[in-house]
């Protein structure tokens, strides 16, 4: 089934047919420029709830497949220099592997992405205990109950897919009744845009990200070490064992963490450097140049063989560049074998352990401060 756009007026049209493994529905929206979206059954949860994959496509050959389980980006087809589109994100062909998803492929992480030291934090004089799930620390809120394991409500818009959920006070140890919304859109400028919104009736920690693993050669093509990366970040946050930031903001100058000039990811990834040895390669937070709150380009990833180039934008203060050091060998989409460093993540964020680091940008949100951010991955 293909997508198309027509410059003519039509009323909203919905067509349903039987598909190989479930229902296929097509919706045509709007007036003038239109978008047809495809919805197909992707599987069922253990409790029997149906999960669907929603496809967005632009006129330039890009396609994005998103499921309402974990708000997960399952597929992203991007043309190469010759116009051949392949899937450039790691993931699975069926729902069942996402019930485990130890690598968090493609998922929206929340309410707090990354690590919290000692699995606890203090807010307004009260200490909150989180799940201890990463040594003595907390990683990604909860591996079983986090937003990457939730069934999200879906609203299909003319040019976007809107996913939402509600999270009650005390869930996973975090205060506040929270309402969260994530909007995916795919523009004619080859931008995959992810917009996040959150509100809470109490002050709490909200730090959302997307954990997609990119491989611009193709999800099944092996290492990303020959990808060329530029990061517009003159500093990073060093870590101690357990990958908890020390609280220092250190210059990247003269270190393997300097990507201010383009270089291959693999050039120094195995250098004799204590900071690289702690997480087995790159898995650190970079402090992005430019003012927090201003949407700006922060990274460029280039793959010379395919000619694909991805530019990344955010209005957040940091990004976790993770080189896939701990991808264990297993089977992914199309029976591809995934392993160590076969995908890279650019997880836009507030800094790790910011709840316990007064010198870091605050991720406290509540009645007086709504959470709102945008991340864009643009291909040219």
mmCIF file of N, CA and C in Angstrom, residues 10-125:
data_model
loop_
_atom_site.group_PDB
_atom_site.id
_atom_site.type_symbol
_atom_site.label_atom_id
_atom_site.label_comp_id
_atom_site.label_asym_id
_atom_site.label_seq_id
_atom_site.Cartn_x
_atom_site.Cartn_y
_atom_site.Cartn_z
ATOM 1 N N UNK A 10 -11.262 17.003 -0.691
ATOM 2 C CA UNK A 10 -12.049 15.807 -0.471
ATOM 3 C C UNK A 10 -12.463 15.777 0.989
ATOM 4 N N UNK A 11 -13.571 15.156 1.244
ATOM 5 C CA UNK A 11 -13.969 14.969 2.622
ATOM 6 C C UNK A 11 -13.125 13.873 3.229
ATOM 7 N N UNK A 12 -13.098 13.834 4.567
ATOM 8 C CA UNK A 12 -12.369 12.797 5.268
ATOM 9 C C UNK A 12 -12.903 11.444 4.831
ATOM 10 N N UNK A 13 -11.968 10.565 4.441
ATOM 11 C CA UNK A 13 -12.346 9.267 3.922
ATOM 12 C C UNK A 13 -11.635 8.191 4.697
ATOM 13 N N UNK A 14 -12.312 7.172 5.093
ATOM 14 C CA UNK A 14 -11.666 6.049 5.770
ATOM 15 C C UNK A 14 -12.090 4.764 5.078
ATOM 16 N N UNK A 15 -11.114 3.933 4.749
ATOM 17 C CA UNK A 15 -11.367 2.677 4.071
ATOM 18 C C UNK A 15 -10.755 1.567 4.905
ATOM 19 N N UNK A 16 -11.468 0.476 5.096
ATOM 20 C CA UNK A 16 -10.916 -0.633 5.858
ATOM 21 C C UNK A 16 -10.949 -1.895 5.004
ATOM 22 N N UNK A 17 -9.850 -2.660 5.038
ATOM 23 C CA UNK A 17 -9.743 -3.932 4.343
ATOM 24 C C UNK A 17 -9.119 -4.947 5.283
ATOM 25 N N UNK A 18 -9.172 -6.204 4.887
ATOM 26 C CA UNK A 18 -8.453 -7.217 5.657
ATOM 27 C C UNK A 18 -6.995 -7.208 5.223
ATOM 28 N N UNK A 19 -6.084 -7.351 6.184
ATOM 29 C CA UNK A 19 -4.657 -7.386 5.916
ATOM 30 C C UNK A 19 -4.139 -8.736 6.372
ATOM 31 N N UNK A 20 -2.948 -9.098 5.999
ATOM 32 C CA UNK A 20 -2.409 -10.428 6.266
ATOM 33 C C UNK A 20 -2.503 -10.810 7.741
ATOM 34 N N UNK A 21 -2.133 -9.898 8.629
ATOM 35 C CA UNK A 21 -2.117 -10.225 10.050
ATOM 36 C C UNK A 21 -3.085 -9.346 10.840
ATOM 37 N N UNK A 22 -4.052 -8.777 10.211
ATOM 38 C CA UNK A 22 -4.993 -7.936 10.958
ATOM 39 C C UNK A 22 -5.712 -6.970 10.044
ATOM 40 N N UNK A 23 -6.079 -5.858 10.598
ATOM 41 C CA UNK A 23 -6.852 -4.871 9.865
ATOM 42 C C UNK A 23 -5.945 -3.830 9.232
ATOM 43 N N UNK A 24 -6.309 -3.429 8.061
ATOM 44 C CA UNK A 24 -5.613 -2.337 7.390
ATOM 45 C C UNK A 24 -6.618 -1.219 7.179
ATOM 46 N N UNK A 25 -6.322 -0.048 7.652
ATOM 47 C CA UNK A 25 -7.210 1.081 7.411
ATOM 48 C C UNK A 25 -6.425 2.226 6.826
ATOM 49 N N UNK A 26 -7.075 2.977 5.974
ATOM 50 C CA UNK A 26 -6.436 4.096 5.305
ATOM 51 C C UNK A 26 -7.274 5.333 5.578
ATOM 52 N N UNK A 27 -6.604 6.422 5.916
ATOM 53 C CA UNK A 27 -7.319 7.673 6.133
ATOM 54 C C UNK A 27 -6.725 8.752 5.245
ATOM 55 N N UNK A 28 -7.625 9.467 4.571
ATOM 56 C CA UNK A 28 -7.186 10.603 3.775
ATOM 57 C C UNK A 28 -7.712 11.849 4.470
ATOM 58 N N UNK A 29 -6.813 12.786 4.738
ATOM 59 C CA UNK A 29 -7.190 13.982 5.483
ATOM 60 C C UNK A 29 -7.227 15.190 4.573
ATOM 61 N N UNK A 30 -8.138 16.058 4.894
ATOM 62 C CA UNK A 30 -7.955 17.444 4.584
ATOM 63 C C UNK A 30 -8.480 18.007 3.306
ATOM 64 N N UNK A 31 -7.850 19.089 2.986
ATOM 65 C CA UNK A 31 -8.268 19.985 1.936
ATOM 66 C C UNK A 31 -6.978 20.536 1.348
ATOM 67 N N UNK A 32 -6.837 20.497 0.039
ATOM 68 C CA UNK A 32 -5.566 20.897 -0.534
ATOM 69 C C UNK A 32 -4.586 19.749 -0.412
ATOM 70 N N UNK A 33 -3.384 20.033 0.106
ATOM 71 C CA UNK A 33 -2.392 18.990 0.288
ATOM 72 C C UNK A 33 -2.891 17.982 1.313
ATOM 73 N N UNK A 34 -2.875 16.702 0.958
ATOM 74 C CA UNK A 34 -3.407 15.672 1.822
ATOM 75 C C UNK A 34 -2.361 14.635 2.165
ATOM 76 N N UNK A 35 -2.637 13.861 3.209
ATOM 77 C CA UNK A 35 -1.761 12.772 3.576
ATOM 78 C C UNK A 35 -2.617 11.543 3.820
ATOM 79 N N UNK A 36 -2.220 10.429 3.251
ATOM 80 C CA UNK A 36 -2.886 9.174 3.537
ATOM 81 C C UNK A 36 -2.029 8.435 4.560
ATOM 82 N N UNK A 37 -2.639 7.961 5.639
ATOM 83 C CA UNK A 37 -1.914 7.201 6.641
ATOM 84 C C UNK A 37 -2.421 5.772 6.643
ATOM 85 N N UNK A 38 -1.520 4.847 6.906
ATOM 86 C CA UNK A 38 -1.872 3.441 6.972
ATOM 87 C C UNK A 38 -1.785 2.977 8.414
ATOM 88 N N UNK A 39 -2.766 2.223 8.819
ATOM 89 C CA UNK A 39 -2.815 1.666 10.160
ATOM 90 C C UNK A 39 -2.966 0.164 10.027
ATOM 91 N N UNK A 40 -2.081 -0.587 10.682
ATOM 92 C CA UNK A 40 -2.155 -2.034 10.578
ATOM 93 C C UNK A 40 -1.941 -2.666 11.947
ATOM 94 N N UNK A 41 -2.592 -3.780 12.167
ATOM 95 C CA UNK A 41 -2.435 -4.492 13.425
ATOM 96 C C UNK A 41 -1.005 -5.004 13.534
ATOM 97 N N UNK A 42 -0.354 -4.674 14.651
ATOM 98 C CA UNK A 42 1.043 -5.065 14.858
ATOM 99 C C UNK A 42 1.164 -6.226 15.844
ATOM 100 N N UNK A 43 0.148 -6.425 16.662
ATOM 101 C CA UNK A 43 0.160 -7.504 17.637
ATOM 102 C C UNK A 43 -0.785 -7.189 18.775
ATOM 103 N N UNK A 44 -0.762 -8.048 19.780
ATOM 104 C CA UNK A 44 -1.591 -7.856 20.959
ATOM 105 C C UNK A 44 -0.733 -7.938 22.217
ATOM 106 N N UNK A 45 -1.104 -7.118 23.213
ATOM 107 C CA UNK A 45 -0.410 -7.188 24.493
ATOM 108 C C UNK A 45 -0.744 -8.500 25.179
ATOM 109 N N UNK A 46 -0.050 -8.766 26.271
ATOM 110 C CA UNK A 46 -0.312 -10.005 27.006
ATOM 111 C C UNK A 46 -1.718 -10.048 27.570
ATOM 112 N N UNK A 47 -2.323 -8.869 27.735
ATOM 113 C CA UNK A 47 -3.707 -8.823 28.221
ATOM 114 C C UNK A 47 -4.718 -8.817 27.080
ATOM 115 N N UNK A 48 -4.232 -8.895 25.829
ATOM 116 C CA UNK A 48 -5.117 -8.990 24.677
ATOM 117 C C UNK A 48 -5.457 -7.676 24.008
ATOM 118 N N UNK A 49 -4.818 -6.583 24.423
ATOM 119 C CA UNK A 49 -5.107 -5.282 23.828
ATOM 120 C C UNK A 49 -4.403 -5.156 22.482
ATOM 121 N N UNK A 50 -5.134 -4.711 21.463
ATOM 122 C CA UNK A 50 -4.571 -4.600 20.116
ATOM 123 C C UNK A 50 -3.628 -3.407 20.013
ATOM 124 N N UNK A 51 -2.478 -3.638 19.386
ATOM 125 C CA UNK A 51 -1.474 -2.606 19.148
ATOM 126 C C UNK A 51 -1.332 -2.427 17.644
ATOM 127 N N UNK A 52 -1.317 -1.168 17.214
ATOM 128 C CA UNK A 52 -1.271 -0.867 15.788
ATOM 129 C C UNK A 52 0.014 -0.137 15.422
ATOM 130 N N UNK A 53 0.433 -0.362 14.181
ATOM 131 C CA UNK A 53 1.520 0.428 13.592
ATOM 132 C C UNK A 53 0.889 1.443 12.640
ATOM 133 N N UNK A 54 1.312 2.690 12.827
ATOM 134 C CA UNK A 54 0.818 3.803 12.011
ATOM 135 C C UNK A 54 1.962 4.279 11.127
ATOM 136 N N UNK A 55 1.672 4.436 9.853
ATOM 137 C CA UNK A 55 2.692 4.857 8.895
ATOM 138 C C UNK A 55 2.470 6.308 8.486
ATOM 139 N N UNK A 56 3.552 7.079 8.496
ATOM 140 C CA UNK A 56 3.567 8.421 7.934
ATOM 141 C C UNK A 56 4.531 8.410 6.752
ATOM 142 N N UNK A 57 4.198 9.137 5.712
ATOM 143 C CA UNK A 57 5.087 9.188 4.550
ATOM 144 C C UNK A 57 5.033 10.560 3.907
ATOM 145 N N UNK A 58 6.165 11.004 3.375
ATOM 146 C CA UNK A 58 6.157 12.240 2.594
ATOM 147 C C UNK A 58 6.347 11.910 1.118
ATOM 148 N N UNK A 59 6.342 12.932 0.280
ATOM 149 C CA UNK A 59 6.419 12.733 -1.162
ATOM 150 C C UNK A 59 7.829 12.436 -1.649
ATOM 151 N N UNK A 60 8.815 12.468 -0.752
ATOM 152 C CA UNK A 60 10.211 12.265 -1.145
ATOM 153 C C UNK A 60 10.727 10.870 -0.825
ATOM 154 N N UNK A 61 9.819 9.976 -0.451
ATOM 155 C CA UNK A 61 10.209 8.589 -0.255
ATOM 156 C C UNK A 61 10.540 8.197 1.160
ATOM 157 N N UNK A 62 10.377 9.104 2.128
ATOM 158 C CA UNK A 62 10.579 8.745 3.531
ATOM 159 C C UNK A 62 9.301 8.157 4.106
ATOM 160 N N UNK A 63 9.464 7.154 4.978
ATOM 161 C CA UNK A 63 8.340 6.538 5.674
ATOM 162 C C UNK A 63 8.736 6.279 7.110
ATOM 163 N N UNK A 64 7.823 6.535 8.019
ATOM 164 C CA UNK A 64 8.048 6.270 9.432
ATOM 165 C C UNK A 64 6.918 5.397 9.956
ATOM 166 N N UNK A 65 7.286 4.321 10.644
ATOM 167 C CA UNK A 65 6.310 3.413 11.239
ATOM 168 C C UNK A 65 6.382 3.509 12.757
ATOM 169 N N UNK A 66 5.264 3.863 13.394
ATOM 170 C CA UNK A 66 5.214 4.090 14.841
ATOM 171 C C UNK A 66 4.119 3.224 15.436
ATOM 172 N N UNK A 67 4.385 2.596 16.576
ATOM 173 C CA UNK A 67 3.355 1.816 17.248
ATOM 174 C C UNK A 67 2.913 2.522 18.526
ATOM 175 N N UNK A 68 1.689 2.221 18.955
ATOM 176 C CA UNK A 68 1.158 2.859 20.163
ATOM 177 C C UNK A 68 1.526 2.088 21.433
ATOM 178 N N UNK A 69 2.436 1.136 21.333
ATOM 179 C CA UNK A 69 3.057 0.514 22.503
ATOM 180 C C UNK A 69 4.423 1.171 22.680
ATOM 181 N N UNK A 70 4.593 1.901 23.772
ATOM 182 C CA UNK A 70 5.855 2.582 24.017
ATOM 183 C C UNK A 70 6.097 3.784 23.140
ATOM 184 N N UNK A 71 5.089 4.179 22.319
ATOM 185 C CA UNK A 71 5.277 5.247 21.333
ATOM 186 C C UNK A 71 6.556 5.008 20.541
ATOM 187 N N UNK A 72 6.761 3.769 20.147
ATOM 188 C CA UNK A 72 8.031 3.311 19.575
ATOM 189 C C UNK A 72 8.109 3.598 18.080
ATOM 190 N N UNK A 73 9.236 4.157 17.665
ATOM 191 C CA UNK A 73 9.556 4.292 16.247
ATOM 192 C C UNK A 73 10.147 2.960 15.792
ATOM 193 N N UNK A 74 9.370 2.193 15.057
ATOM 194 C CA UNK A 74 9.772 0.851 14.635
ATOM 195 C C UNK A 74 10.562 0.897 13.336
ATOM 196 N N UNK A 75 10.156 1.771 12.424
ATOM 197 C CA UNK A 75 10.765 1.837 11.094
ATOM 198 C C UNK A 75 10.999 3.282 10.687
ATOM 199 N N UNK A 76 12.071 3.495 9.932
ATOM 200 C CA UNK A 76 12.301 4.789 9.293
ATOM 201 C C UNK A 76 13.038 4.539 7.983
ATOM 202 N N UNK A 77 12.302 4.603 6.887
ATOM 203 C CA UNK A 77 12.879 4.380 5.561
ATOM 204 C C UNK A 77 13.353 5.715 4.996
ATOM 205 N N UNK A 78 14.626 5.756 4.595
ATOM 206 C CA UNK A 78 15.250 6.988 4.106
ATOM 207 C C UNK A 78 15.990 6.680 2.806
ATOM 208 N N UNK A 79 15.755 7.460 1.739
ATOM 209 C CA UNK A 79 16.478 7.220 0.484
ATOM 210 C C UNK A 79 17.971 7.515 0.614
ATOM 211 N N UNK A 80 18.780 6.783 -0.167
ATOM 212 C CA UNK A 80 20.214 7.066 -0.249
ATOM 213 C C UNK A 80 20.480 8.040 -1.392
ATOM 214 N N UNK A 81 21.747 8.220 -1.739
ATOM 215 C CA UNK A 81 22.113 9.180 -2.779
ATOM 216 C C UNK A 81 21.541 8.809 -4.149
ATOM 217 N N UNK A 82 21.163 7.524 -4.327
ATOM 218 C CA UNK A 82 20.586 7.073 -5.596
ATOM 219 C C UNK A 82 19.073 6.941 -5.529
ATOM 220 N N UNK A 83 18.492 7.342 -4.397
ATOM 221 C CA UNK A 83 17.043 7.289 -4.251
ATOM 222 C C UNK A 83 16.503 5.985 -3.714
ATOM 223 N N UNK A 84 17.387 5.070 -3.308
ATOM 224 C CA UNK A 84 16.950 3.784 -2.770
ATOM 225 C C UNK A 84 16.705 3.909 -1.268
ATOM 226 N N UNK A 85 15.487 3.639 -0.848
ATOM 227 C CA UNK A 85 15.124 3.803 0.561
ATOM 228 C C UNK A 85 15.298 2.500 1.328
ATOM 229 N N UNK A 86 15.999 2.566 2.445
ATOM 230 C CA UNK A 86 16.115 1.427 3.345
ATOM 231 C C UNK A 86 15.801 1.888 4.766
ATOM 232 N N UNK A 87 15.519 0.921 5.608
ATOM 233 C CA UNK A 87 15.180 1.180 7.004
ATOM 234 C C UNK A 87 16.470 1.444 7.788
ATOM 235 N N UNK A 88 16.553 2.600 8.439
ATOM 236 C CA UNK A 88 17.801 3.016 9.085
ATOM 237 C C UNK A 88 17.711 3.021 10.614
ATOM 238 N N UNK A 89 16.705 2.351 11.196
ATOM 239 C CA UNK A 89 16.616 2.265 12.655
ATOM 240 C C UNK A 89 16.475 0.809 13.076
ATOM 241 N N UNK A 90 17.109 0.460 14.184
ATOM 242 C CA UNK A 90 17.061 -0.893 14.696
ATOM 243 C C UNK A 90 15.732 -1.151 15.394
ATOM 244 N N UNK A 91 15.271 -2.401 15.317
ATOM 245 C CA UNK A 91 14.001 -2.738 15.948
ATOM 246 C C UNK A 91 13.580 -4.151 15.620
ATOM 247 N N UNK A 92 12.269 -4.404 15.791
ATOM 248 C CA UNK A 92 11.721 -5.749 15.631
ATOM 249 C C UNK A 92 10.513 -5.731 14.698
ATOM 250 N N UNK A 93 10.264 -6.897 14.070
ATOM 251 C CA UNK A 93 9.161 -7.032 13.124
ATOM 252 C C UNK A 93 7.820 -7.314 13.787
ATOM 253 N N UNK A 94 7.840 -7.705 15.061
ATOM 254 C CA UNK A 94 6.623 -8.087 15.763
ATOM 255 C C UNK A 94 6.597 -7.434 17.139
ATOM 256 N N UNK A 95 5.452 -7.465 17.787
ATOM 257 C CA UNK A 95 5.298 -6.805 19.072
ATOM 258 C C UNK A 95 6.013 -7.531 20.205
ATOM 259 N N UNK A 96 6.004 -8.864 20.185
ATOM 260 C CA UNK A 96 6.475 -9.624 21.334
ATOM 261 C C UNK A 96 7.881 -9.242 21.799
ATOM 262 N N UNK A 97 8.876 -9.056 20.912
ATOM 263 C CA UNK A 97 10.212 -8.683 21.403
ATOM 264 C C UNK A 97 10.240 -7.337 22.123
ATOM 265 N N UNK A 98 9.283 -6.467 21.847
ATOM 266 C CA UNK A 98 9.237 -5.172 22.534
ATOM 267 C C UNK A 98 8.762 -5.297 23.986
ATOM 268 N N UNK A 99 8.169 -6.461 24.343
ATOM 269 C CA UNK A 99 7.807 -6.673 25.748
ATOM 270 C C UNK A 99 9.059 -6.715 26.623
ATOM 271 N N UNK A 100 10.177 -7.156 26.037
ATOM 272 C CA UNK A 100 11.464 -7.149 26.749
ATOM 273 C C UNK A 100 12.237 -5.891 26.357
ATOM 274 N N UNK A 101 12.651 -5.816 25.113
ATOM 275 C CA UNK A 101 13.314 -4.628 24.555
ATOM 276 C C UNK A 101 14.379 -4.072 25.503
ATOM 277 N N UNK A 102 15.333 -4.933 25.843
ATOM 278 C CA UNK A 102 16.376 -4.540 26.782
ATOM 279 C C UNK A 102 17.230 -3.381 26.315
ATOM 280 N N UNK A 103 17.255 -3.141 25.009
ATOM 281 C CA UNK A 103 18.024 -2.013 24.460
ATOM 282 C C UNK A 103 17.180 -0.752 24.301
ATOM 283 N N UNK A 104 15.884 -0.834 24.588
ATOM 284 C CA UNK A 104 14.967 0.305 24.463
ATOM 285 C C UNK A 104 14.877 0.807 23.013
ATOM 286 N N UNK A 105 14.965 -0.103 22.037
ATOM 287 C CA UNK A 105 14.921 0.296 20.626
ATOM 288 C C UNK A 105 13.715 1.186 20.337
ATOM 289 N N UNK A 106 13.968 2.392 19.818
ATOM 290 C CA UNK A 106 12.944 3.269 19.275
ATOM 291 C C UNK A 106 11.973 3.884 20.246
ATOM 292 N N UNK A 107 12.119 3.617 21.555
ATOM 293 C CA UNK A 107 11.065 3.938 22.513
ATOM 294 C C UNK A 107 11.149 5.356 23.048
ATOM 295 N N UNK A 108 9.988 5.878 23.446
ATOM 296 C CA UNK A 108 9.934 7.106 24.239
ATOM 297 C C UNK A 108 10.163 6.713 25.699
ATOM 298 N N UNK A 109 11.128 7.373 26.340
ATOM 299 C CA UNK A 109 11.516 7.054 27.710
ATOM 300 C C UNK A 109 10.960 8.121 28.647
ATOM 301 N N UNK A 110 10.338 7.676 29.745
ATOM 302 C CA UNK A 110 9.807 8.613 30.721
ATOM 303 C C UNK A 110 9.293 7.884 31.945
ATOM 304 N N UNK A 111 8.963 8.643 32.985
ATOM 305 C CA UNK A 111 8.984 10.113 33.047
ATOM 306 C C UNK A 111 10.374 10.716 33.099
ATOM 307 N N UNK A 112 11.384 9.905 33.474
ATOM 308 C CA UNK A 112 12.747 10.431 33.511
ATOM 309 C C UNK A 112 13.685 9.518 32.740
ATOM 310 N N UNK A 113 14.278 10.059 31.712
ATOM 311 C CA UNK A 113 15.266 9.319 30.944
ATOM 312 C C UNK A 113 16.623 9.358 31.638
ATOM 313 N N UNK A 114 17.412 8.357 31.338
ATOM 314 C CA UNK A 114 18.791 8.248 31.820
ATOM 315 C C UNK A 114 18.836 7.909 33.309
ATOM 316 N N UNK A 115 19.941 8.253 33.980
ATOM 317 C CA UNK A 115 20.213 7.720 35.314
ATOM 318 C C UNK A 115 19.949 8.719 36.434
ATOM 319 N N UNK A 116 19.569 8.158 37.578
ATOM 320 C CA UNK A 116 19.459 8.906 38.819
ATOM 321 C C UNK A 116 20.343 8.206 39.845
ATOM 322 N N UNK A 117 21.343 8.907 40.350
ATOM 323 C CA UNK A 117 22.285 8.333 41.293
ATOM 324 C C UNK A 117 21.623 7.907 42.591
ATOM 325 N N UNK A 118 21.959 6.700 43.055
ATOM 326 C CA UNK A 118 21.380 6.194 44.290
ATOM 327 C C UNK A 118 19.901 5.902 44.191
ATOM 328 N N UNK A 119 19.344 5.977 42.991
ATOM 329 C CA UNK A 119 17.921 5.696 42.752
ATOM 330 C C UNK A 119 17.004 6.509 43.665
ATOM 331 N N UNK A 120 17.400 7.742 43.974
ATOM 332 C CA UNK A 120 16.538 8.600 44.786
ATOM 333 C C UNK A 120 16.898 10.054 44.546
ATOM 334 N N UNK A 121 15.982 10.938 44.914
ATOM 335 C CA UNK A 121 16.246 12.374 44.807
ATOM 336 C C UNK A 121 15.373 13.095 45.829
ATOM 337 N N UNK A 122 15.779 14.309 46.145
ATOM 338 C CA UNK A 122 15.021 15.129 47.081
ATOM 339 C C UNK A 122 14.398 16.300 46.338
ATOM 340 N N UNK A 123 13.134 16.552 46.611
ATOM 341 C CA UNK A 123 12.420 17.652 45.980
ATOM 342 C C UNK A 123 11.530 18.307 47.029
ATOM 343 N N UNK A 124 11.734 19.595 47.230
ATOM 344 C CA UNK A 124 10.966 20.374 48.204
ATOM 345 C C UNK A 124 11.002 19.724 49.587
ATOM 346 N N UNK A 125 12.203 19.254 49.963
ATOM 347 C CA UNK A 125 12.403 18.711 51.295
ATOM 348 C C UNK A 125 11.954 17.281 51.498
#
